[in-house]
Structure formats: C-alpha cells, structure tokens
CSV table of C-alpha atoms and ligand atoms in Angstrom, one decimal:
chain,number,residue,atom,x,y,z
A,1,MET,CA,3.1,-47.3,-18.4
A,2,VAL,CA,6.5,-46.1,-19.1
A,3,LYS,CA,5.1,-43.8,-21.9
A,4,SER,CA,2.2,-42.5,-19.6
A,5,ALA,CA,5.1,-41.3,-17.0
A,6,ALA,CA,6.8,-39.9,-19.9
A,7,ALA,CA,3.6,-37.9,-20.8
A,8,VAL,CA,2.9,-36.6,-17.3
A,9,LEU,CA,6.7,-35.7,-16.9
A,10,LEU,CA,6.5,-33.9,-20.0
A,11,LEU,CA,3.5,-32.1,-18.8
A,12,VAL,CA,4.8,-31.4,-15.5
A,13,VAL,CA,8.0,-29.8,-17.0
A,14,ALA,CA,5.5,-27.8,-19.9
A,15,VAL,CA,3.5,-26.2,-16.7
A,16,ALA,CA,6.7,-25.3,-15.1
A,17,ALA,CA,7.9,-23.8,-17.9
A,18,VAL,CA,4.8,-21.9,-18.5
A,19,ALA,CA,4.9,-20.3,-14.8
A,20,VAL,CA,8.4,-19.5,-15.2
A,21,GLU,CA,8.3,-18.0,-18.4
A,22,GLY,CA,5.1,-16.1,-17.6
A,23,HIS,CA,7.3,-13.6,-15.8
A,24,LYS,CA,9.1,-12.6,-18.9
A,25,LYS,CA,6.0,-11.3,-20.7
A,26,GLU,CA,5.4,-8.1,-21.0
A,27,LEU,CA,2.4,-6.3,-18.6
A,28,SER,CA,0.1,-4.9,-20.9
A,29,VAL,CA,-3.4,-2.5,-20.4
A,30,GLY,CA,-6.4,-4.6,-21.3
A,31,TYR,CA,-4.7,-7.8,-20.6
A,32,TYR,CA,-7.6,-9.8,-20.1
A,33,LYS,CA,-9.7,-8.2,-22.5
A,34,ASP,CA,-10.1,-11.6,-24.4
A,35,SER,CA,-9.5,-14.2,-21.7
A,36,CYS,CA,-11.9,-12.0,-18.9
A,37,PRO,CA,-13.5,-9.3,-20.4
A,38,GLY,CA,-15.1,-6.8,-18.2
A,39,VAL,CA,-13.1,-8.2,-15.3
A,40,GLU,CA,-12.1,-4.4,-14.3
A,41,ASN,CA,-15.4,-3.4,-14.2
A,42,VAL,CA,-16.0,-6.4,-11.5
A,43,VAL,CA,-13.3,-5.3,-9.7
A,44,LYS,CA,-14.4,-1.6,-9.5
A,45,TYR,CA,-18.1,-2.6,-8.7
A,46,HIS,CA,-16.6,-4.4,-5.6
A,47,VAL,CA,-14.4,-1.6,-4.6
A,48,ALA,CA,-17.1,0.7,-4.9
A,49,LYS,CA,-19.5,-0.7,-2.9
A,50,ALA,CA,-17.3,-2.0,-0.1
A,51,LEU,CA,-16.1,1.8,0.4
A,52,LYS,CA,-19.7,3.1,0.4
A,53,ALA,CA,-20.3,1.0,3.2
A,54,ASN,CA,-16.7,1.0,4.9
A,55,ARG,CA,-14.2,4.1,3.4
A,56,LYS,CA,-11.8,2.6,5.6
A,57,ASP,CA,-11.3,-0.4,3.2
A,58,GLY,CA,-9.9,2.3,0.6
A,59,ALA,CA,-6.6,3.2,2.9
A,60,ALA,CA,-6.2,-0.5,3.3
A,61,LEU,CA,-6.2,-1.4,-0.3
A,62,VAL,CA,-3.8,1.5,-1.1
A,63,ARG,CA,-1.0,0.1,1.8
A,64,LEU,CA,-1.7,-3.0,0.6
A,65,ILE,CA,-0.4,-2.6,-3.0
A,66,PHE,CA,3.0,-0.9,-1.1
A,67,HIS,CA,3.2,-3.9,1.2
A,68,ASP,CA,2.6,-6.3,-1.7
A,69,CYS,CA,5.1,-4.7,-4.3
A,70,PHE,CA,7.9,-3.7,-1.9
A,71,VAL,CA,8.2,-7.6,-0.9
A,72,ARG,CA,9.1,-9.6,-3.5
A,73,GLY,CA,7.4,-7.5,-6.5
A,74,CYS,CA,3.9,-7.4,-6.8
A,75,ASP,CA,2.9,-11.1,-6.6
A,76,ALA,CA,0.4,-11.1,-4.0
A,77,SER,CA,2.9,-12.7,-1.9
A,78,VAL,CA,1.5,-10.7,1.0
A,79,LEU,CA,-2.2,-12.1,0.9
A,80,LEU,CA,-0.8,-15.7,1.7
A,81,ASP,CA,-2.3,-17.3,5.3
A,82,PRO,CA,0.3,-19.0,7.7
A,83,THR,CA,0.0,-22.4,7.6
A,84,PRO,CA,1.8,-25.4,9.4
A,85,GLU,CA,4.2,-25.8,6.6
A,86,ASN,CA,4.7,-22.0,6.5
A,87,PRO,CA,3.7,-20.5,9.6
A,88,HIS,CA,5.4,-17.3,9.2
A,89,THR,CA,4.0,-15.7,6.0
A,90,GLU,CA,4.5,-12.0,5.2
A,91,LYS,CA,1.4,-11.1,6.8
A,92,THR,CA,2.4,-12.3,10.2
A,93,ALA,CA,5.5,-9.9,9.9
A,94,PRO,CA,5.1,-7.2,13.0
A,95,ILE,CA,6.0,-4.6,10.0
A,96,ASN,CA,2.4,-5.4,8.8
A,97,ILE,CA,0.7,-4.6,11.5
A,98,GLY,CA,-3.0,-3.2,10.9
A,99,LEU,CA,-2.8,-4.4,7.1
A,100,ALA,CA,-6.5,-5.1,6.2
A,101,ALA,CA,-8.9,-5.5,3.1
A,102,PHE,CA,-8.2,-9.4,3.0
A,103,GLU,CA,-11.8,-10.2,3.1
A,104,LEU,CA,-12.4,-7.6,0.3
A,105,ILE,CA,-9.8,-8.9,-1.9
A,106,ASP,CA,-11.3,-12.5,-1.3
A,107,GLU,CA,-15.0,-11.1,-2.5
A,108,ILE,CA,-13.4,-9.7,-5.3
A,109,LYS,CA,-11.6,-12.8,-6.4
A,110,ALA,CA,-14.6,-15.1,-5.8
A,111,ALA,CA,-16.2,-12.9,-8.2
A,112,VAL,CA,-13.3,-12.8,-10.9
A,113,GLU,CA,-13.4,-16.7,-10.7
A,114,LYS,CA,-17.2,-17.2,-11.0
A,115,ARG,CA,-16.7,-15.2,-14.3
A,116,CYS,CA,-13.3,-16.5,-15.5
A,117,PRO,CA,-11.9,-19.5,-13.3
A,118,GLY,CA,-8.1,-19.7,-13.3
A,119,THR,CA,-7.5,-16.8,-15.2
A,120,VAL,CA,-6.8,-13.5,-13.5
A,121,SER,CA,-3.9,-13.6,-11.0
A,122,CYS,CA,-4.6,-12.0,-7.3
A,123,ALA,CA,-1.6,-9.8,-7.8
A,124,ASP,CA,-3.5,-8.2,-10.9
A,125,ILE,CA,-6.8,-7.8,-8.4
A,126,ILE,CA,-4.7,-5.9,-5.7
A,127,ILE,CA,-3.4,-3.6,-8.1
A,128,TYR,CA,-6.9,-2.9,-9.9
A,129,ALA,CA,-8.4,-2.5,-6.6
A,130,ALA,CA,-5.9,-0.2,-5.2
A,131,ARG,CA,-6.3,2.1,-8.1
A,132,ASP,CA,-10.1,2.0,-7.9
A,133,ALA,CA,-9.7,3.0,-4.0
A,134,SER,CA,-7.1,5.5,-4.5
A,135,SER,CA,-9.7,7.1,-7.4
A,136,ILE,CA,-12.6,7.2,-5.6
A,137,LEU,CA,-10.8,8.0,-2.2
A,138,SER,CA,-9.5,11.5,-4.5
A,139,ASN,CA,-13.0,12.0,-6.3
A,140,GLY,CA,-11.1,10.4,-9.3
A,141,HIS,CA,-8.2,13.1,-9.1
A,142,VAL,CA,-5.8,9.9,-9.0
A,143,HIS,CA,-6.3,7.9,-11.5
A,144,PHE,CA,-4.2,5.9,-14.0
A,145,ASP,CA,-4.5,2.8,-16.3
A,146,VAL,CA,-3.2,-0.4,-14.9
A,147,SER,CA,-1.1,-2.8,-16.9
A,148,ALA,CA,-1.8,-6.2,-15.9
A,149,GLY,CA,-0.2,-10.1,-16.7
A,150,ARG,CA,1.2,-10.5,-13.5
A,151,LEU,CA,1.5,-14.1,-11.8
A,152,ASP,CA,0.9,-14.8,-8.1
A,153,GLY,CA,4.0,-16.0,-5.9
A,154,VAL,CA,4.5,-19.1,-4.1
A,155,VAL,CA,6.9,-17.7,-1.7
A,156,SER,CA,6.1,-15.7,1.3
A,157,ARG,CA,8.3,-15.1,4.3
A,158,ALA,CA,7.6,-12.7,7.2
A,159,ALA,CA,11.7,-11.9,7.5
A,160,ASP,CA,11.5,-10.6,3.7
A,161,ALA,CA,9.0,-8.0,4.7
A,162,GLN,CA,10.5,-7.3,7.8
A,163,ARG,CA,13.9,-6.6,5.7
A,164,ASP,CA,12.0,-4.5,2.6
A,165,LEU,CA,9.5,-2.6,4.0
A,166,PRO,CA,10.4,0.7,5.7
A,167,ASP,CA,9.8,1.4,9.8
A,168,SER,CA,8.5,4.3,11.2
A,169,THR,CA,11.1,5.0,13.2
A,170,PHE,CA,13.6,5.1,10.4
A,171,THR,CA,15.5,8.1,9.5
A,172,ILE,CA,15.5,10.1,6.6
A,173,SER,CA,19.0,8.3,5.6
A,174,GLU,CA,17.3,4.9,6.3
A,175,LEU,CA,14.1,5.9,4.5
A,176,ILE,CA,16.1,7.2,1.2
A,177,ARG,CA,18.3,4.0,1.2
A,178,ASN,CA,14.9,1.3,1.7
A,179,PHE,CA,13.5,3.3,-1.6
A,180,ARG,CA,16.9,3.5,-3.4
A,181,ARG,CA,17.0,-0.1,-3.1
A,182,LYS,CA,13.9,-0.9,-5.1
A,183,ASN,CA,14.6,2.3,-7.4
A,184,PHE,CA,12.8,4.6,-6.0
A,185,THR,CA,13.9,8.6,-5.9
A,186,ILE,CA,13.9,10.6,-3.1
A,187,GLU,CA,11.1,12.9,-4.7
A,188,GLU,CA,9.2,9.3,-4.9
A,189,LEU,CA,9.8,8.7,-1.5
A,190,VAL,CA,7.9,11.9,-0.9
A,191,ILE,CA,5.2,11.6,-3.4
A,192,LEU,CA,4.1,8.2,-1.9
A,193,SER,CA,4.6,9.3,1.5
A,194,GLY,CA,1.5,11.2,0.7
A,195,ALA,CA,-0.8,8.2,0.9
A,196,HIS,CA,-0.7,9.0,4.8
A,197,ALA,CA,-3.4,11.5,3.7
A,198,VAL,CA,-5.9,8.7,4.5
A,199,GLY,CA,-6.3,5.5,7.1
A,200,VAL,CA,-4.9,5.1,10.4
A,201,GLY,CA,-2.4,4.0,12.4
A,202,HIS,CA,-1.6,2.0,15.8
A,203,CYS,CA,-0.3,4.1,18.8
A,204,SER,CA,2.4,1.5,18.6
A,205,SER,CA,3.4,3.0,15.5
A,206,LEU,CA,3.8,6.3,16.6
A,207,ARG,CA,5.1,5.8,20.2
A,208,ALA,CA,8.2,8.2,19.7
A,209,ARG,CA,6.1,11.1,18.6
A,210,LEU,CA,4.5,11.3,22.1
A,211,THR,CA,8.0,12.1,23.7
A,212,ALA,CA,8.9,14.2,20.4
A,213,PRO,CA,10.2,17.9,20.7
A,214,PRO,CA,8.2,21.2,20.0
A,215,GLU,CA,10.1,21.3,16.5
A,216,GLN,CA,9.2,18.0,15.4
A,217,ILE,CA,5.7,18.1,16.2
A,218,LEU,CA,2.7,20.8,17.6
A,219,PRO,CA,2.5,20.5,21.0
A,220,PRO,CA,-1.3,20.1,21.0
A,221,TYR,CA,-0.9,17.7,18.3
A,222,ARG,CA,1.2,15.9,20.3
A,223,ASN,CA,-1.3,16.1,23.3
A,224,LEU,CA,-4.0,14.9,21.1
A,225,LEU,CA,-2.1,11.8,20.3
A,226,ALA,CA,-1.1,11.2,23.8
A,227,SER,CA,-4.6,11.4,25.0
A,228,LYS,CA,-6.0,8.9,22.7
A,229,CYS,CA,-3.4,6.7,23.2
A,230,ALA,CA,-3.6,6.5,26.8
A,231,ALA,CA,-7.2,5.1,25.9
A,232,GLY,CA,-6.1,1.4,25.3
A,233,PRO,CA,-3.5,-0.9,24.9
A,234,ASP,CA,-2.7,-0.3,21.5
A,235,PRO,CA,-5.4,2.2,20.0
A,236,ILE,CA,-5.4,3.6,16.5
A,237,VAL,CA,-5.6,7.0,15.6
A,238,PRO,CA,-6.2,8.4,12.2
A,239,ASN,CA,-3.1,9.5,10.2
A,240,ASN,CA,-4.9,12.9,8.8
A,241,VAL,CA,-5.7,15.2,11.8
A,242,ARG,CA,-8.6,16.3,9.6
A,243,ASP,CA,-10.1,13.0,10.0
A,244,GLU,CA,-9.9,13.4,14.0
A,245,ASP,CA,-12.8,12.9,16.4
A,246,PRO,CA,-14.2,16.5,17.1
A,247,ALA,CA,-14.4,15.7,20.9
A,248,ALA,CA,-10.9,15.0,21.0
A,249,VAL,CA,-9.8,18.0,18.8
A,250,ALA,CA,-12.1,20.0,20.8
A,251,ALA,CA,-10.3,19.2,24.3
A,252,SER,CA,-6.6,19.2,23.1
A,253,PHE,CA,-6.2,21.3,19.8
A,254,PRO,CA,-9.2,23.6,19.5
A,255,SER,CA,-8.0,25.6,16.8
A,256,PHE,CA,-7.9,23.0,14.7
A,257,LEU,CA,-11.7,22.4,15.0
A,258,PRO,CA,-12.6,24.4,11.5
A,259,LYS,CA,-10.6,22.1,9.5
A,260,LEU,CA,-11.9,18.9,10.7
A,261,ARG,CA,-14.1,17.2,7.7
A,262,LYS,CA,-16.7,14.5,7.7
A,263,LEU,CA,-15.0,12.0,4.9
A,264,GLU,CA,-11.6,10.7,4.3
A,265,PHE,CA,-10.2,12.1,1.3
A,266,LEU,CA,-6.9,11.5,-0.7
A,267,ASP,CA,-5.6,14.7,-1.5
A,268,ASN,CA,-2.3,17.1,-0.8
A,269,THR,CA,-3.1,17.8,2.7
A,270,TYR,CA,-0.5,15.5,4.0
A,271,TYR,CA,2.4,18.1,2.8
A,272,HIS,CA,0.4,20.9,4.7
A,273,ASN,CA,0.1,18.9,7.8
A,274,ASN,CA,3.8,18.2,7.5
A,275,LEU,CA,5.0,21.5,7.3
A,276,ALA,CA,2.6,22.2,10.2
A,277,ARG,CA,4.7,19.5,12.1
A,278,ILE,CA,0.9,17.6,12.7
A,279,VAL,CA,1.8,14.2,11.0
A,280,THR,CA,1.7,10.8,12.9
A,281,PHE,CA,4.8,9.1,12.2
A,282,ASN,CA,8.4,9.9,13.0
A,283,SER,CA,9.3,8.5,9.2
A,284,ASP,CA,6.4,11.6,8.0
A,285,TRP,CA,8.2,14.3,10.1
A,286,GLN,CA,11.6,13.0,8.7
A,287,LEU,CA,11.0,13.9,5.3
A,288,LEU,CA,11.5,17.6,6.6
A,289,THR,CA,15.1,17.0,7.6
A,290,GLU,CA,16.5,16.7,4.4
A,291,LYS,CA,17.1,19.4,1.8
A,292,GLU,CA,15.7,17.7,-1.0
A,293,ALA,CA,12.9,15.9,0.6
A,294,ARG,CA,11.8,19.1,2.2
A,295,GLY,CA,11.8,20.9,-1.1
A,296,HIS,CA,9.1,18.3,-2.5
A,297,VAL,CA,7.2,18.4,0.7
A,298,ARG,CA,6.6,22.0,-0.2
A,299,GLU,CA,6.2,21.9,-3.9
A,300,TYR,CA,3.2,19.7,-3.2
A,301,ALA,CA,2.0,21.3,-0.4
A,302,GLU,CA,1.5,23.9,-3.1
A,303,ASN,CA,0.1,22.2,-5.9
A,304,GLY,CA,-2.4,19.8,-5.1
A,305,THR,CA,-2.7,18.8,-9.1
A,306,LEU,CA,0.8,17.8,-9.7
A,307,TRP,CA,0.7,15.7,-6.5
A,308,ASP,CA,-2.5,13.8,-7.8
A,309,GLU,CA,-0.5,13.2,-11.2
A,310,ASP,CA,2.8,12.2,-9.8
A,311,PHE,CA,1.0,10.2,-7.1
A,312,SER,CA,-0.9,8.0,-10.1
A,313,ASP,CA,2.9,8.1,-11.8
A,314,SER,CA,4.3,6.6,-8.5
A,315,LEU,CA,1.9,4.2,-8.4
A,316,VAL,CA,2.3,2.9,-11.4
A,317,LYS,CA,5.9,2.4,-11.1
A,318,LEU,CA,5.6,0.7,-7.7
A,319,SER,CA,2.9,-1.6,-9.8
A,320,LYS,CA,5.6,-2.8,-12.1
A,321,LEU,CA,8.0,-3.9,-9.3
A,322,PRO,CA,9.0,-7.5,-10.8
A,323,LEU,CA,9.1,-11.1,-8.7
A,324,PRO,CA,12.7,-12.0,-8.3
A,325,PRO,CA,14.4,-13.6,-10.8
A,326,ARG,CA,13.6,-17.4,-11.8
A,327,ALA,CA,10.6,-17.1,-9.0
A,328,LYS,CA,7.9,-19.4,-9.8
A,329,GLY,CA,4.5,-18.3,-10.7
A,330,GLU,CA,1.1,-19.5,-11.1
A,331,ILE,CA,-2.7,-18.1,-11.2
A,332,ARG,CA,-3.9,-18.9,-7.5
A,333,THR,CA,-7.4,-20.4,-7.4
A,334,SER,CA,-7.6,-18.9,-3.7
A,335,CYS,CA,-5.6,-15.5,-3.2
A,336,ARG,CA,-4.8,-17.0,0.7
A,337,ARG,CA,-3.1,-20.0,-0.7
A,338,VAL,CA,-0.8,-21.5,-3.2
A,339,ASN,CA,-2.3,-24.0,-5.8
A,340,LYS,CA,-1.4,-27.9,-5.1
A,341,TYR,CA,-0.7,-29.4,-8.3
B,1,LIG,C1,7.8,5.8,3.2
B,1,LIG,C2,7.9,5.0,4.5
B,1,LIG,C3,6.3,4.3,4.9
B,1,LIG,C4,6.5,4.0,6.2
B,1,LIG,C5,7.7,4.1,7.0
B,1,LIG,C6,4.8,3.8,6.6
B,1,LIG,C7,4.7,3.6,7.9
B,1,LIG,C8,3.2,3.1,8.2
B,1,LIG,C9,2.8,2.9,9.4
B,1,LIG,C10,3.3,2.5,10.8
B,1,LIG,C11,1.5,2.7,9.3
B,1,LIG,C12,0.3,2.3,10.2
B,1,LIG,C13,0.6,0.8,10.5
B,1,LIG,C14,-0.2,0.4,11.9
B,1,LIG,O1,0.0,1.0,12.7
B,1,LIG,O2,-1.5,0.3,11.5
B,1,LIG,C15,1.1,3.1,7.8
B,1,LIG,C16,-0.3,3.3,7.1
B,1,LIG,C17,-0.8,3.2,6.0
B,1,LIG,N1,0.6,3.4,4.8
B,1,LIG,FE1,2.1,3.7,5.2
B,1,LIG,N2,4.5,3.8,5.3
B,1,LIG,C18,5.1,4.2,4.5
B,1,LIG,C19,5.0,4.5,3.3
B,1,LIG,C20,3.6,4.3,2.5
B,1,LIG,C21,3.5,4.1,1.0
B,1,LIG,C22,4.2,4.3,0.2
B,1,LIG,C23,2.3,3.7,0.9
B,1,LIG,C24,1.0,3.5,-0.3
B,1,LIG,C25,1.3,3.9,-1.5
B,1,LIG,C26,1.4,3.7,2.3
B,1,LIG,C27,0.4,3.9,2.6
B,1,LIG,C28,-0.1,3.9,3.8
B,1,LIG,C29,-2.1,4.2,4.2
B,1,LIG,C30,-2.8,3.9,3.3
B,1,LIG,C31,-1.9,3.6,5.4
B,1,LIG,C32,-3.2,3.3,6.2
B,1,LIG,C33,-3.8,2.0,5.8
B,1,LIG,C34,-5.0,2.1,6.7
B,1,LIG,O3,-5.5,2.7,7.6
B,1,LIG,O4,-5.4,0.6,6.6
B,1,LIG,N3,2.4,4.1,3.3
B,1,LIG,N4,2.1,3.3,7.1
C-alpha cells in the first residue's frame, strides 16, 4: 500500500516536472516531424477549407494569435471556456469583443487528435492556423516557418487580458508603452497594426471616430461609419474601407466607389488608408501623431513587399512570447478545457 502510494506520488511529481520543464525547451521548426508527421498539412487543409467557405475566419485567426500571445504568452489561454470554478476566462473580457474562429480551432484540434492523440498543443495550432490564414489572405505574400513545441497554459483570467491588450481608445503613448511592455518597438507596433487591412470591428470599438474632427478622419468616411453605426445596437463594419458595402459607399463616400473590391486581402492598403484618414479605430489614426510611427506608416504605404516581409517577421516574434516563469503547461485534449488528472 505504502509502496503503491509512493509510486503514485513519484508519477505525479514526474508529470509535473515534465510540464514545467517543457517551457524551458527551445521551440523548433518541424517539432512534430516524428511525433505527428503531416500535422502542418492537416491544419492548412482545414484553414483553407474554412476560408473558402467564409473568408472572415481568416481575419479572426490573425487576431487570435495577437490576443493569445500578448496575454500570458502563446499558451492558448484565450481558448479556455468559462466554467463554474473560473467564470471569467480571457475570452469573457470586454477587450476580446468579437474574437472568433473558436469552432474552427475545435475542428482542427479534433482532426489532429484523431491523427496523434495528446501530442499537439492548442497553442501551436493557433500559430499554425494564423500563419496559414495570413498566407491565404495575402496570396502567399506573408509566409514564414513556425517553430513549435509550446505547451497549453492552465490559467486564463479576463483581468489579464484587460491589462495586457491595447484598447482602441489608446493614445500613441499608451500604445507605445503597451507594446514596449512586451518588448515590441514602435516600428513593430506600426507593422502589426497593418493587420487591420482585414476583418471587422464593432461600432462600440470606434465610437470616438464618429465625432472626431476632419483632421483625424475624412468627413465622408465618418459619415459612412455614422450611417452604418446608426443601423442597430452595435453593428459591425469592415476594418478596411475597400471591403465596404457598395450601396453604403455610394450614399456617403461616392468618390471611393472605384476602389472597392470583392475579396478581403491582407496587404499594405492599411497604410494608404491611414494617410488618407480613412481607418476605423482611434488607435490606427494615433500612429500618425508621433514622428517615428508616422515615418513607418509612410514607409509601408510606399513599399508593400517590405511590409509583407516585416509583418511575417513580427508574427514570428509574437509567436515566441513565452509563458510566465514557472507557469504550468500541458497538451490539452480539448482546447476549451484544461485537462483533468
Ligand atoms: C495596436 C493595437 C491594436 C488595437 C488597439 C486593436 C484593436 C482592435 C479592435 C477594437 C478590433 C475590433 C474588435 C471588435 O470590435 O469586434 C480589432 C480587430 C482586429 N484586429 Fe486589432 N488591434 C490592435 C492590434 C492588432 C494586431 C497586432 C493584430 C494582429 C497582428 C490585430 C488584428 C486584428 C484583426 C485581424 C481584426 C479583425 C478581426 C475579425 O474580423 O474577426 N490587431 N482590433
């Protein structure tokens, strides 16, 4: 009896040690090549299929990498559902309004579990999926290798998300400080903000823009946003005016009609829009109010290829944000719940 209790204790200590040790391991490209060959193709297949049916999932995945990695590192803590014991997980935080693609991550995880049970972390799946989404949305211009070997965290707190993620009402100094806290530069703030070339935002995230003066927002674009935001309690609008609905543009901003397009596309148009004062969030416009940031906005407006490369590099850097020291990690069975031992 004593012997078997001691054995159980040893096992528990060993499992805990592996979990903690895991964080110290270096991430590597091709991490699953022996333990789960082909996993990257499985993820890519599901992302491509989902985006073919609904391109909006792509933007959701690109946002997910940011909202996961900026809070407790890239540990899939953003995926944990609230439970009676932990009712306020990150995904319930107001700053995470509109976060999506959770079902797509479930679908990918289920396919991966079927192939190699208990092997691939949800944290790695988020990065693979965001990489594939940005590649598809940019027609292959954004591309990079993903280093893997992350563990899934067991802690998820809405308060951490509120504290660590930037708000759309932030001033440039607040944005710079927020990014600096995670060791990101002003240039990287500008590069990563370019992700707002795709996707949507709720009107509640851009309220201040509806009454901002003409130096901050082009009046016909402000009218367009105001008319769309009057249409319901909290409607959504495209982040990129080029994805707007033609009828709304014809009514408020007819000079922009020739520039509309049919497909969401991840490119450097964000910077052109920003210089033309036709971006959705206050935080976007704020980039023009500081010399260095403004210089980078101009630089990326002029050089789309450079942005593709620098955006890829910045996503790689984002994907390497580690868990807090001594945090416990595991390979979750379901991305929505921590494992029960
Ligand atoms: C610089 C500070 C940032 C602020 C203040 C900010 C703020 C926001 C807000 C308020 C929304 C709309 C949420 C809603 O109302 O539904 C949004 C959407 C989005 N953000 Fe950001 N964001 C920032 C940086 C980033 C970064 C670094 C990325 C990725 C690299 C990113 C990617 C996206 C994407 C793709 C969407 C659209 C999501 C969708 O359509 O599902 N953002 N952001």
